[in-house]
Amino acid sequence: MVVNTSKREKKEKYDQKLCRLLDEYSQVLIVAADNVGSTQVQNIRKGLRGESVVLMGKNTMMKRSIRLHAENTNNEAIRNLIPLLVGNVGLIFTKGDLKEVREEVAKYKVGAPARVGLIAPIDVVVPPGNTGLDPSQTSFFQVLNIPTKINKGTVEIITPVELIKKGDKVGSSEAALLSKLGIRPFSYGLVVLSVYDSGSVFSPEVLDLTEDDLVEKFANGVSMAASLSLAISYPTLAAAPHMFVNAYKNALAVAVASDYSFPQAEKVKEYLKDPSKFAVAVAAAAPASGAANQEKVEEREEPKELVEESEEEDLVAGLFD
């Protein structure tokens, strides 16, 4: 009976803590905690202390607390957390910058040996070189088809060998060899799976977007909206400038093809009646541009002349030293 009371009290305290955090924080990182030890979690808690709180627990307890709290507070937004609580996951409540918190969590990855039966998260490549093992250990290398040679009484690997591929299970031979070589190929830590922010849920990749990325995506969206509006002849703010320009072109084409005219079309009609004016305009523009270019050339050559004059002055002065 005492044990049951103790368990009930722990559940109540956990429920109260989770509900308090849901009320206090609007940002939550949902993190995977596979192969992460308790000491590692404690270090992460210390590193985030002050602006973030790490909460681990059973998924069923967390789902129940969130569901009841949503009913009691009429805060339906927090229900979006429930579908995310799948697998070995935890919650990081924070008031800080989400990207900075994620980077801080990533600092606490710890190297781990390749244990038998684990699914390899990365490719494992054994580098060439001296292993420090005596020739009696060559059986491990022969089983795994790793080319070796005996050099100065020790086994030496000749070429790099891809021992384990990502997604494969670690076998007993691979685990034993990596242990003998002192290689800890894997590293584990809390991995951010999803981000919750005031009811919205999105992928952690969104945190890597910069202002330039957002401006580029916005510009692409405006361009697509303008293209669609022009294609269906539906006026929008994005398409309005293009529509005005196209309308002006159409009005200008009508004026040129008929006796109808308006002030903006008079100059175009004048040029079309006397094409030689095009040549006059170009000829008038050419000397102006030529003069400007000549001025630029003179400006560039002026420092050179000054240098030459100073050199001559130094030479003359040297004759009387």
XYZ file of C-alpha atoms in Angstrom:
321
model
C 0.000 0.000 0.000
C 2.899 2.348 0.793
C 4.456 1.586 -2.589
C 1.210 2.411 -4.418
C 0.894 5.694 -2.539
C 4.481 6.565 -3.402
C 3.905 5.835 -7.093
C 0.716 7.866 -7.072
C 2.505 10.811 -5.492
C 5.293 10.640 -8.088
C 2.744 10.627 -10.914
C 0.919 13.595 -9.399
C 4.140 15.552 -9.000
C 5.155 14.726 -12.560
C 1.742 15.789 -13.853
C 1.936 19.082 -11.935
C 5.433 19.782 -13.233
C 4.462 19.092 -16.856
C 1.333 21.258 -16.592
C 3.352 24.089 -15.050
C 5.905 23.910 -17.854
C 3.153 23.924 -20.499
C 1.751 27.112 -18.941
C 5.131 28.800 -18.547
C 6.785 27.944 -21.874
C 5.461 28.359 -25.416
C 8.457 26.735 -27.164
C 9.292 23.040 -26.952
C 11.918 20.906 -28.678
C 10.961 17.239 -29.079
C 14.196 15.218 -28.888
C 15.110 11.571 -29.465
C 17.045 10.021 -26.572
C 18.153 6.680 -28.017
C 21.363 5.350 -26.439
C 21.678 8.429 -24.200
C 22.692 7.718 -20.596
C 21.421 9.407 -17.449
C 24.789 11.095 -16.787
C 24.703 12.573 -20.283
C 21.174 13.922 -19.719
C 22.287 15.498 -16.439
C 25.146 17.269 -18.223
C 22.711 18.601 -20.823
C 20.423 19.854 -18.030
C 23.353 21.727 -16.471
C 24.337 23.231 -19.804
C 20.799 24.502 -20.477
C 20.078 25.637 -16.930
C 18.683 29.147 -16.728
C 16.588 29.339 -19.878
C 15.577 25.753 -20.649
C 14.201 22.705 -18.833
C 14.677 19.083 -19.940
C 11.816 16.743 -19.098
C 11.953 12.998 -19.717
C 9.228 10.475 -18.947
C 6.915 7.790 -20.223
C 4.991 8.701 -23.344
C 1.689 7.493 -21.880
C 2.072 9.750 -18.821
C 3.017 12.766 -20.927
C 0.128 12.223 -23.357
C -2.368 11.835 -20.517
C -1.143 14.975 -18.728
C -1.217 17.038 -21.932
C -4.694 15.810 -22.828
C -6.141 16.569 -19.374
C -4.401 19.955 -19.197
C -5.808 20.907 -22.610
C -9.315 20.083 -21.383
C -8.913 21.963 -18.103
C -7.409 25.126 -19.656
C -9.184 25.051 -23.051
C -5.746 25.284 -24.634
C -6.250 23.053 -27.660
C -2.920 24.108 -29.206
C -0.887 21.896 -26.862
C -2.666 18.826 -28.234
C -0.324 19.139 -31.224
C 2.404 17.735 -28.988
C 0.628 14.388 -28.510
C 1.308 12.889 -32.002
C 5.000 13.759 -31.594
C 5.454 11.601 -28.485
C 6.495 8.406 -30.253
C 9.496 6.292 -29.327
C 12.163 7.162 -26.797
C 11.663 10.935 -26.725
C 11.892 13.823 -24.282
C 10.839 17.470 -24.133
C 13.025 20.563 -23.831
C 11.019 23.607 -22.746
C 12.794 26.863 -23.535
C 12.440 30.634 -23.645
C 15.692 31.132 -25.536
C 16.548 31.149 -29.200
C 15.558 27.754 -30.616
C 18.565 27.493 -32.920
C 21.005 28.313 -30.126
C 19.370 25.772 -27.802
C 19.622 23.086 -30.481
C 23.311 23.897 -31.017
C 23.942 23.741 -27.273
C 22.275 20.312 -27.050
C 24.400 19.055 -29.963
C 27.595 19.821 -27.998
C 26.893 16.985 -25.558
C 27.347 14.065 -27.920
C 29.383 11.248 -26.431
C 31.414 8.633 -28.287
C 30.209 5.066 -27.948
C 31.568 1.657 -28.938
C 29.918 -0.507 -31.563
C 27.842 -2.987 -29.579
C 26.532 -6.214 -31.048
C 23.032 -5.844 -32.474
C 23.055 -2.039 -32.741
C 21.896 -0.409 -35.966
C 24.793 1.620 -37.326
C 23.836 5.326 -37.617
C 26.816 5.999 -39.922
C 29.254 4.156 -42.158
C 32.243 2.759 -40.251
C 35.562 2.791 -42.112
C 38.706 1.275 -40.612
C 41.709 3.393 -41.688
C 44.954 1.865 -42.924
C 47.983 1.780 -40.651
C 49.605 -0.091 -37.812
C 47.097 -1.649 -35.416
C 49.542 -2.460 -32.643
C 48.195 -6.046 -32.510
C 50.472 -9.053 -32.594
C 50.358 -11.501 -35.532
C 48.191 -13.969 -33.563
C 45.239 -11.565 -33.985
C 45.127 -11.881 -37.777
C 42.106 -14.228 -37.558
C 39.814 -11.255 -36.902
C 41.002 -9.556 -40.068
C 40.723 -12.735 -42.146
C 37.091 -13.300 -41.096
C 36.209 -9.761 -42.192
C 38.290 -9.952 -45.401
C 40.541 -7.086 -44.374
C 43.902 -7.095 -46.197
C 46.818 -6.974 -43.770
C 50.550 -7.542 -43.554
C 53.020 -8.130 -40.772
C 55.278 -5.148 -40.231
C 57.858 -5.109 -37.410
C 56.037 -7.794 -35.467
C 52.585 -6.179 -35.596
C 49.564 -6.381 -37.880
C 49.205 -3.513 -40.325
C 46.066 -2.761 -42.369
C 46.994 -2.073 -45.992
C 43.945 -0.200 -47.343
C 40.885 1.543 -45.876
C 38.036 -0.894 -45.313
C 34.313 -0.095 -45.028
C 33.543 -2.368 -42.103
C 29.900 -1.476 -41.410
C 27.387 0.317 -43.609
C 24.820 2.759 -42.290
C 21.622 0.947 -41.325
C 23.292 -2.476 -40.906
C 23.375 -4.387 -37.633
C 26.713 -4.601 -35.891
C 27.956 -8.198 -35.814
C 30.044 -9.855 -33.131
C 33.208 -9.945 -35.293
C 32.930 -6.247 -36.216
C 32.303 -5.280 -32.591
C 35.269 -7.350 -31.352
C 37.635 -5.915 -33.975
C 36.658 -2.295 -33.291
C 37.076 -2.926 -29.572
C 40.582 -4.346 -30.098
C 41.507 -1.352 -32.247
C 40.123 1.062 -29.646
C 37.747 2.650 -32.161
C 34.502 4.180 -30.842
C 32.789 4.887 -34.164
C 29.398 6.081 -32.954
C 28.361 9.169 -31.021
C 25.022 9.640 -29.317
C 23.154 12.578 -27.890
C 19.747 14.199 -27.845
C 18.592 14.753 -31.426
C 15.916 17.350 -32.191
C 13.078 15.694 -34.124
C 10.422 18.425 -34.147
C 9.876 21.971 -32.939
C 6.726 23.242 -31.216
C 6.170 26.990 -31.027
C 2.871 28.434 -29.725
C 0.786 25.679 -31.273
C 2.726 25.380 -34.534
C 4.835 22.296 -35.269
C 7.632 22.298 -37.832
C 10.829 20.505 -38.809
C 14.121 21.532 -37.143
C 15.550 22.306 -40.612
C 13.470 25.494 -40.520
C 15.800 26.810 -37.810
C 18.660 26.863 -40.347
C 16.871 29.337 -42.625
C 18.470 32.795 -42.810
C 16.879 36.140 -43.666
C 18.289 35.853 -47.203
C 16.583 32.456 -47.602
C 13.269 33.909 -46.456
C 13.577 36.886 -48.824
C 14.385 34.544 -51.719
C 11.416 32.294 -50.966
C 9.130 35.326 -50.620
C 10.342 36.707 -53.959
C 9.724 33.337 -55.631
C 6.213 33.257 -54.171
C 5.458 36.783 -55.411
C 6.779 35.846 -58.857
C 4.566 32.749 -59.022
C 1.523 34.738 -57.844
C 2.167 37.409 -60.484
C 2.578 34.772 -63.220
C -0.678 33.059 -62.260
C -2.547 36.381 -62.103
C -1.299 37.374 -65.554
C -2.186 33.969 -67.013
C -5.822 34.131 -65.840
C -6.135 37.944 -66.146
C -6.956 38.327 -62.470
C -5.688 41.585 -60.940
C -3.525 41.290 -57.826
C -1.031 43.587 -56.138
C 1.877 41.467 -57.425
C 0.614 41.538 -61.035
C -0.568 45.173 -61.126
C 2.746 46.704 -62.391
C 2.941 44.148 -65.215
C -0.703 44.729 -66.124
C -0.183 48.505 -66.323
C 2.890 48.065 -68.540
C 1.049 45.630 -70.823
C -1.937 48.000 -71.020
C 0.391 50.859 -71.948
C 1.993 48.723 -74.671
C -1.433 47.824 -76.082
C -2.555 51.476 -76.040
C 0.702 52.513 -77.700
C 0.245 49.854 -80.397
C -3.288 51.149 -81.107
C -2.033 54.729 -81.314
C 0.741 53.793 -83.727
C -1.592 51.794 -85.967
C -4.337 54.462 -86.061
C -4.908 58.211 -85.983
C -5.649 58.092 -82.257
C -2.937 59.640 -80.121
C -2.052 60.670 -76.584
C 0.932 62.609 -75.175
C 3.084 59.566 -74.388
C 2.626 58.260 -77.949
C 3.562 61.480 -79.770
C 7.327 60.988 -79.448
C 7.120 57.365 -80.661
C 5.057 58.447 -83.677
C 7.560 61.206 -84.428
C 10.442 58.756 -84.503
C 8.518 56.314 -86.697
C 7.690 59.099 -89.224
C 11.360 60.154 -89.436
C 13.694 57.256 -88.582
C 16.738 59.497 -89.160
C 16.054 61.038 -85.772
C 17.152 57.752 -84.248
C 20.581 58.238 -85.817
C 20.734 61.852 -84.623
C 19.902 60.809 -81.078
C 22.569 58.100 -81.123
C 25.152 60.455 -82.618
C 24.393 63.046 -79.947
C 24.794 60.483 -77.231
C 28.096 59.125 -78.596
C 30.241 62.278 -78.086
C 28.864 62.721 -74.605
C 29.806 59.181 -73.650
C 33.157 59.545 -75.405
C 33.923 62.731 -73.487
C 33.020 61.032 -70.236
C 35.297 58.095 -71.039
C 38.126 60.487 -71.985
C 37.758 62.259 -68.651
C 37.998 58.935 -66.839
C 41.162 58.042 -68.799
C 42.744 61.391 -67.988
C 41.872 60.951 -64.328
C 43.559 57.551 -64.325
C 46.692 58.831 -66.131
C 47.089 61.903 -63.916
C 48.677 60.026 -60.985
C 51.182 58.503 -63.427
C 52.278 61.972 -64.614
C 52.671 63.113 -61.046
C 54.857 60.115 -60.322
C 57.036 60.832 -63.348
C 57.457 64.497 -62.328
C 58.441 63.543 -58.804
C 60.989 61.038 -60.135
C 62.545 63.732 -62.360
C 62.739 66.150 -59.422
C 64.496 63.501 -57.308
C 66.996 62.861 -60.131
C 67.846 66.558 -60.557
C 68.186 67.041 -56.828
C 70.544 64.057 -56.680
C 72.982 65.740 -59.082
C 73.687 68.523 -56.584
C 74.164 66.288 -53.503
